[in-house]
PDB file of C-alpha atoms in Angstrom:
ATOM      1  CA  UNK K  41       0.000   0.000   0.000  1.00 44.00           C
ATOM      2  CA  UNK K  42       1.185   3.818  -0.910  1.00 48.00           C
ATOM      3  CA  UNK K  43       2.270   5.895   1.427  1.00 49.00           C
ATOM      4  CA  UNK K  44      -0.219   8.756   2.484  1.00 48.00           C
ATOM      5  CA  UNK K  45       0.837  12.272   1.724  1.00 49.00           C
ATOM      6  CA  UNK K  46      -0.579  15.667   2.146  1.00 49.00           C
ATOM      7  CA  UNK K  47      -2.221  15.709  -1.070  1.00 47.00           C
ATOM      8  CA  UNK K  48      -4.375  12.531   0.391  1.00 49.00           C
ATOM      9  CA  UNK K  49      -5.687  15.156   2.734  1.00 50.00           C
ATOM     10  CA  UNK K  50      -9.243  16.809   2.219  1.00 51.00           C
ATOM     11  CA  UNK K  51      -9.462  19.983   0.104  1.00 47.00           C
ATOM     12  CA  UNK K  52      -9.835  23.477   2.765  1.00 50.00           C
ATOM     13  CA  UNK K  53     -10.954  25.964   0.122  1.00 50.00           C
ATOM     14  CA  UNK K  54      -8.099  28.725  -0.261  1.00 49.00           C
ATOM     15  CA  UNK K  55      -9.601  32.151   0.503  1.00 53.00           C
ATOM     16  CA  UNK K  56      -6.302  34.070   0.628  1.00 53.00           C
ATOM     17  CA  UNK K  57      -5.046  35.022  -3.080  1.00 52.00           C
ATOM     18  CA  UNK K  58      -1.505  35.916  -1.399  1.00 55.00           C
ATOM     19  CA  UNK K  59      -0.555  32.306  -1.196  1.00 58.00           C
ATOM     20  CA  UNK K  60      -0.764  32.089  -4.764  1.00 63.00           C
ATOM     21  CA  UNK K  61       3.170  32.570  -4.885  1.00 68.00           C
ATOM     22  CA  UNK K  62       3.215  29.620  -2.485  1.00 66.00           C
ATOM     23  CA  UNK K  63       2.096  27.554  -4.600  1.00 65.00           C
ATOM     24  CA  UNK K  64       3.845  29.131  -7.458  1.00 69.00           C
ATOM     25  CA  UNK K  65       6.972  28.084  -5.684  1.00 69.00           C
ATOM     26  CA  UNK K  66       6.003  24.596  -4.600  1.00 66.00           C
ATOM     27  CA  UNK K  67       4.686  23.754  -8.076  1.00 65.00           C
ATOM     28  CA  UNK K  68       7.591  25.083  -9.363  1.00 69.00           C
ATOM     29  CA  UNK K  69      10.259  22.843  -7.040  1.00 68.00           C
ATOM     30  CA  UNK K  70       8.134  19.762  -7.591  1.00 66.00           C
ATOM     31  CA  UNK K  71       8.362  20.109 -11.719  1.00 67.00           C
ATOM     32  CA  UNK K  72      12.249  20.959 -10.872  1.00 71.00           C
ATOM     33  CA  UNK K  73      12.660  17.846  -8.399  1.00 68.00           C
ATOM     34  CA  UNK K  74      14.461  14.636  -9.562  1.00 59.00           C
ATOM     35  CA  UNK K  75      12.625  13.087  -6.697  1.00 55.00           C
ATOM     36  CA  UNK K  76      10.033  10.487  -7.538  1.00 55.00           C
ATOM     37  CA  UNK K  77       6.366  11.671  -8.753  1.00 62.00           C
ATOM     38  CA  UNK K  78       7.538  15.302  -8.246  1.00 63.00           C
ATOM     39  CA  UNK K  79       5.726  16.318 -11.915  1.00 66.00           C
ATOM     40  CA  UNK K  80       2.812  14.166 -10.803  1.00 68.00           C
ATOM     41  CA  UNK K  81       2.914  15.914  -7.629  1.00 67.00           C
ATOM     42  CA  UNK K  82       2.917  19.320  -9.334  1.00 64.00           C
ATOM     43  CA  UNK K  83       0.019  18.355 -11.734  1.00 70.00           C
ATOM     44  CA  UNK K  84      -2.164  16.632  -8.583  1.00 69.00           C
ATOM     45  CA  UNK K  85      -1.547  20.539  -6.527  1.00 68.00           C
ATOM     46  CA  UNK K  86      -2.649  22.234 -10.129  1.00 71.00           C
ATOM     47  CA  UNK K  87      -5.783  19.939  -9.969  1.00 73.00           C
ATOM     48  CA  UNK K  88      -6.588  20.492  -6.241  1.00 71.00           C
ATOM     49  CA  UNK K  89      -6.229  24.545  -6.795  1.00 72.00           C
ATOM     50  CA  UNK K  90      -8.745  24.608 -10.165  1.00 74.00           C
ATOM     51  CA  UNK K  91     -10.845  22.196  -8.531  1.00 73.00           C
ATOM     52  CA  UNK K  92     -11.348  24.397  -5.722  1.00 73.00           C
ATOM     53  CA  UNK K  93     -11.840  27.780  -7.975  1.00 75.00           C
ATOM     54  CA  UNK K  94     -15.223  25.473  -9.746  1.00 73.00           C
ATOM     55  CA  UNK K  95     -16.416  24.954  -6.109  1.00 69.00           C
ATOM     56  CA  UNK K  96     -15.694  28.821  -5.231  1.00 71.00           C
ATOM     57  CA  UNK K  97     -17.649  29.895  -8.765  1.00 69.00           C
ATOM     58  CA  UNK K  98     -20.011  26.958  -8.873  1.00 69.00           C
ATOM     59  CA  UNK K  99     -21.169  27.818  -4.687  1.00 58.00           C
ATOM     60  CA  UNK K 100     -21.116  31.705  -6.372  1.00 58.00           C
ATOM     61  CA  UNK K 101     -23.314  30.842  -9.311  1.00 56.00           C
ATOM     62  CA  UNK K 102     -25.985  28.899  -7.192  1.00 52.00           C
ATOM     63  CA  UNK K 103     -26.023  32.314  -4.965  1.00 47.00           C
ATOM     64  CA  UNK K 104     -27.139  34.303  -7.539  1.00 50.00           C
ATOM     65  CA  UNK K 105     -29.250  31.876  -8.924  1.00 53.00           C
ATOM     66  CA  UNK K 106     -31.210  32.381  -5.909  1.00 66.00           C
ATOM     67  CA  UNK K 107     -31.587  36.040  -5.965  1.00 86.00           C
ATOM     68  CA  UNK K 108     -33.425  35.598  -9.270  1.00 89.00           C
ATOM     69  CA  UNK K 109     -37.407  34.910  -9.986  1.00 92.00           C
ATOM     70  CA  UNK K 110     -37.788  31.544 -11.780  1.00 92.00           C
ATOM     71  CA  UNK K 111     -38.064  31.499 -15.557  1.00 92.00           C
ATOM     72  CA  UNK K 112     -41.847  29.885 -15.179  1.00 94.00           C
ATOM     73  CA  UNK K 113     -42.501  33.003 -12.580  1.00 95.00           C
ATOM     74  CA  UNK K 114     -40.911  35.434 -14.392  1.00 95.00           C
ATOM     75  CA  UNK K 115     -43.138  34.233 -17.786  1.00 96.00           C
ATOM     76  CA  UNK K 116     -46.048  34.919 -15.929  1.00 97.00           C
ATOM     77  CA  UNK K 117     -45.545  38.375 -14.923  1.00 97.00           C
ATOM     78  CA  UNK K 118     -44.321  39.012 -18.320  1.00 97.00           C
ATOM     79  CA  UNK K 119     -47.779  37.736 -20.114  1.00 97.00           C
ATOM     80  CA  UNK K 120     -49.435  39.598 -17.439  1.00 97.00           C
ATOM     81  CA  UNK K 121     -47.331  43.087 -18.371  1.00 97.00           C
ATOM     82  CA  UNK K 122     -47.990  41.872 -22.275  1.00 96.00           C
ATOM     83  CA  UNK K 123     -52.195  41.653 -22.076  1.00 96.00           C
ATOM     84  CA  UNK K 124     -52.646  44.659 -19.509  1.00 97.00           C
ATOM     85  CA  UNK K 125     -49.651  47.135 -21.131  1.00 95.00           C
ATOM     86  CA  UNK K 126     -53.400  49.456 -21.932  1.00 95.00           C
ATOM     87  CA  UNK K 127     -53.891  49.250 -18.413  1.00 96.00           C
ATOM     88  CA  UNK K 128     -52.007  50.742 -15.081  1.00 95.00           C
ATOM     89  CA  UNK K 129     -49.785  48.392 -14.366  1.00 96.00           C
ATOM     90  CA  UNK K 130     -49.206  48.308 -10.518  1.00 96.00           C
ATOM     91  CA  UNK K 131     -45.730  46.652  -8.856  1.00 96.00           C
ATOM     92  CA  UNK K 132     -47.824  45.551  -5.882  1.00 96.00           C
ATOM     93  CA  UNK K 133     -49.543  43.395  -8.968  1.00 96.00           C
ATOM     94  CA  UNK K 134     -46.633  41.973 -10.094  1.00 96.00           C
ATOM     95  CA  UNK K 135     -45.346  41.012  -6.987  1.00 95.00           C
ATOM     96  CA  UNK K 136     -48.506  39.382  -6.107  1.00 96.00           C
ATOM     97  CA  UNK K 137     -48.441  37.423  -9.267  1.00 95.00           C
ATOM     98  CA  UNK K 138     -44.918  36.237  -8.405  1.00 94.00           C
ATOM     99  CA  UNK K 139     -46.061  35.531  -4.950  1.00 93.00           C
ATOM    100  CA  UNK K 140     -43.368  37.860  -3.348  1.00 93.00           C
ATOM    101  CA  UNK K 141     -43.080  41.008  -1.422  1.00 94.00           C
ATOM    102  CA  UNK K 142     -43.006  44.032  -3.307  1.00 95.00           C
ATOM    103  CA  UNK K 143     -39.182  44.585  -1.943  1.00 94.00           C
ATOM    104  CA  UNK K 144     -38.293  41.195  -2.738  1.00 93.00           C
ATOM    105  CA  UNK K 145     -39.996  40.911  -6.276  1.00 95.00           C
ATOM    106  CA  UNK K 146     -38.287  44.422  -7.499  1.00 95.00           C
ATOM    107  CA  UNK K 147     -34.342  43.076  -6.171  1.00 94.00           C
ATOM    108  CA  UNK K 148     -35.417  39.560  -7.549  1.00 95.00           C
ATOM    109  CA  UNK K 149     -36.637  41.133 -10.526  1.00 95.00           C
ATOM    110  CA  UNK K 150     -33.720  43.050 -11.197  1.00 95.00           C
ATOM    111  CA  UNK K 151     -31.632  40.475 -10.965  1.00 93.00           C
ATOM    112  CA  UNK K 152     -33.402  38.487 -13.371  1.00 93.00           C
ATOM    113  CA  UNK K 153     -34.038  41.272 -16.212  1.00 94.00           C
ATOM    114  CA  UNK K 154     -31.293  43.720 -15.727  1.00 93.00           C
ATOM    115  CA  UNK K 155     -34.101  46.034 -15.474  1.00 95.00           C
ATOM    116  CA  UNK K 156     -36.055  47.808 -12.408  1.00 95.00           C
ATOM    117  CA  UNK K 157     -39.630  46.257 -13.054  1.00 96.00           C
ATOM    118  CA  UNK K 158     -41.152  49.626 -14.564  1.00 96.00           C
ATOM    119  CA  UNK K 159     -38.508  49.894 -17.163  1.00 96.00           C
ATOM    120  CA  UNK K 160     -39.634  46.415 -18.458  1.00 97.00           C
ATOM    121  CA  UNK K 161     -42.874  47.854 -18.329  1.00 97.00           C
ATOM    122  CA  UNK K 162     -42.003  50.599 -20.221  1.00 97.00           C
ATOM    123  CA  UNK K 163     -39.939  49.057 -22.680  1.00 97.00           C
ATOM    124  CA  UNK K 164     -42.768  46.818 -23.051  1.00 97.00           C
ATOM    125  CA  UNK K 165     -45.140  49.553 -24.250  1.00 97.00           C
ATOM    126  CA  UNK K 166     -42.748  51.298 -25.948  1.00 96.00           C
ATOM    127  CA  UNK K 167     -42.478  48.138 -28.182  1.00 96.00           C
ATOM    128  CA  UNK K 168     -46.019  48.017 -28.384  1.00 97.00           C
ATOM    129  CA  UNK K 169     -46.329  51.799 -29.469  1.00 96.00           C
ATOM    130  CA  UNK K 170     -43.624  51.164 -32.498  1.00 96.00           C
ATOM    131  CA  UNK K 171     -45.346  47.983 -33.645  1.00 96.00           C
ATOM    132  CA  UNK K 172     -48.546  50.186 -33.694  1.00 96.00           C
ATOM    133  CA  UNK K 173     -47.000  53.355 -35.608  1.00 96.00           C
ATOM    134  CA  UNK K 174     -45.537  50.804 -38.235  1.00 95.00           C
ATOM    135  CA  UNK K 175     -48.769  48.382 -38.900  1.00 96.00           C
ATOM    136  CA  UNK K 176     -51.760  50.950 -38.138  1.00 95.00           C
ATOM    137  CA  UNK K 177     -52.808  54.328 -39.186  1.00 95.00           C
ATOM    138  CA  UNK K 178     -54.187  55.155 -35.503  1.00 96.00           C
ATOM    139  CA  UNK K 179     -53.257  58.411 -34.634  1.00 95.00           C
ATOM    140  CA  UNK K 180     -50.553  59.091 -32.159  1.00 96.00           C
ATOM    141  CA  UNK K 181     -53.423  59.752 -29.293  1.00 96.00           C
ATOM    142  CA  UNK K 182     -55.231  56.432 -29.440  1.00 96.00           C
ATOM    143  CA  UNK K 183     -51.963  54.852 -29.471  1.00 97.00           C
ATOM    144  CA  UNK K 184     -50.838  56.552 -26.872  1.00 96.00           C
ATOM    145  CA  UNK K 185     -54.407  55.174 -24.933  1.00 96.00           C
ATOM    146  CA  UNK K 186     -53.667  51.552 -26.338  1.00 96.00           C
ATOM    147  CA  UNK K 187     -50.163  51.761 -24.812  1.00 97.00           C
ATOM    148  CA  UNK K 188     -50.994  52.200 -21.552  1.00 96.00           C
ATOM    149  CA  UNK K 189     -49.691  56.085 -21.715  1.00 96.00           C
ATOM    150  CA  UNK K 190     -51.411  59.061 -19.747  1.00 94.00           C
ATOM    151  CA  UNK K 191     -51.324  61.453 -22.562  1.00 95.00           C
ATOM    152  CA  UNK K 192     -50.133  62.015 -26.621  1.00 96.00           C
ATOM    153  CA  UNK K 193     -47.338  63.495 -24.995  1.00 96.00           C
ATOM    154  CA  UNK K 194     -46.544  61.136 -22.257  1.00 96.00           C
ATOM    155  CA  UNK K 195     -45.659  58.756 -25.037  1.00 96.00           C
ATOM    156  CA  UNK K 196     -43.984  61.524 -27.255  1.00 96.00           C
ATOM    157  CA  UNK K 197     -41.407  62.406 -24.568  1.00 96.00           C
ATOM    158  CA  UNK K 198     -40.851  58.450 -23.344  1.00 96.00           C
ATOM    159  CA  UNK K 199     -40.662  57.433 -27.076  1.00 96.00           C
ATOM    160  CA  UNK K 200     -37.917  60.178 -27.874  1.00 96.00           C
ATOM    161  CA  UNK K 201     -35.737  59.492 -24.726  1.00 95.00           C
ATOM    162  CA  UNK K 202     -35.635  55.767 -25.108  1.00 94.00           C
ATOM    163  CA  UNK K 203     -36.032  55.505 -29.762  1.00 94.00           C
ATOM    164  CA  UNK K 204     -34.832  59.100 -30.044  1.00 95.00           C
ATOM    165  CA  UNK K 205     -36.662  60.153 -32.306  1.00 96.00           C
ATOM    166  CA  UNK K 206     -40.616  61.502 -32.195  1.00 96.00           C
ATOM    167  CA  UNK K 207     -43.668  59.027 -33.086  1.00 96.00           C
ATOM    168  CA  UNK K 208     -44.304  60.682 -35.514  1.00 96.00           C
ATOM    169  CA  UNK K 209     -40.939  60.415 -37.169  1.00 95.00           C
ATOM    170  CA  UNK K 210     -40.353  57.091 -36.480  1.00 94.00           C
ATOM    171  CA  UNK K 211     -44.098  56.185 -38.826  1.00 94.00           C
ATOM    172  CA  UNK K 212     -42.609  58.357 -41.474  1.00 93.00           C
ATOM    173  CA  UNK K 213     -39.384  56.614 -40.937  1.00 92.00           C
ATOM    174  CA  UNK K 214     -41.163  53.325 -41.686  1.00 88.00           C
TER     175      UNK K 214
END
């Protein structure tokens, strides 16, 4: 039977990036040693060191995995935002759909989206508006009522700042 050495030992994840020159300089005598197994030594550290950065990323992953709404969750708040973008569209709604608190479901949402929940909303609508201005001849108004907008010029200012360029433009554009 083999002797037991230190690399037998469990794995105690390294937390302190300093002792990278450590084992800079132990990898580097073993691969320089004449002594027996000293490049299968070197090659068994390397393994133990990358194994333990996929536990460190893989533990990190599954941590923000959890501070994200599940893709079935987040679909349903999305159809919801898709059939009601006419209507006021209230985060204490959403959150209720997700089952969450309204704190919780805006950080969770976040997460998920890249987006605070009202700029999906808008975004949403703004989407809505262009596909409108390009396949109807509705005037800018009802759009702006089909949308989910307050006024003609609610939309007109949100459509510039996020298209940059006027409805109106954008149908001539078209």
């Amino acid at each position: 039977m083999p002797f037991k050495t230190s690399l037998d030992e469990p794995v105690v994840p390294v937390r302190d990036i300093t002792r990278h020159s450590v084992f800079s300089t132990l990898i580097q005598a073993f691969i320089e040693s004449d002594g027996m197994g000293g490049r299968m030594r070197a090659e068994a550290l390397i393994d133990l060191v990358l194994h333990d950065i996929c536990v460190q990323l893989e533990s990190r992953n599954l941590q923000m995995n959890t501070n994200t709404i599940s893709r079935p969750v987040l679909k349903k708040v999305q159809d919801f935002v898709e059939v009601n973008l006419a209507d006021e569209i209230k985060i204490d709604d959403l959150a209720e759909i997700a089952d969450m608190s309204v704190f919780h479901f805006s950080r969770m949402f976040r997460n998920s989206k890249g987006m605070a929940p009202y700029q999906f909303v808008t975004q949403r609508r703004i989407a809505k508006a262009q596909h409108l201005l390009a396949t109807t001849a509705d005037d800018i108004a009802c759009i702006a009522n089909a949308t989910g907008f307050s006024s003609q010029s609610h939309l007109t200012s949100t459509f510039k700042k996020l298209i940059g360029m006027t409805p109106r433009n954008f149908r001539l554009s078209q």
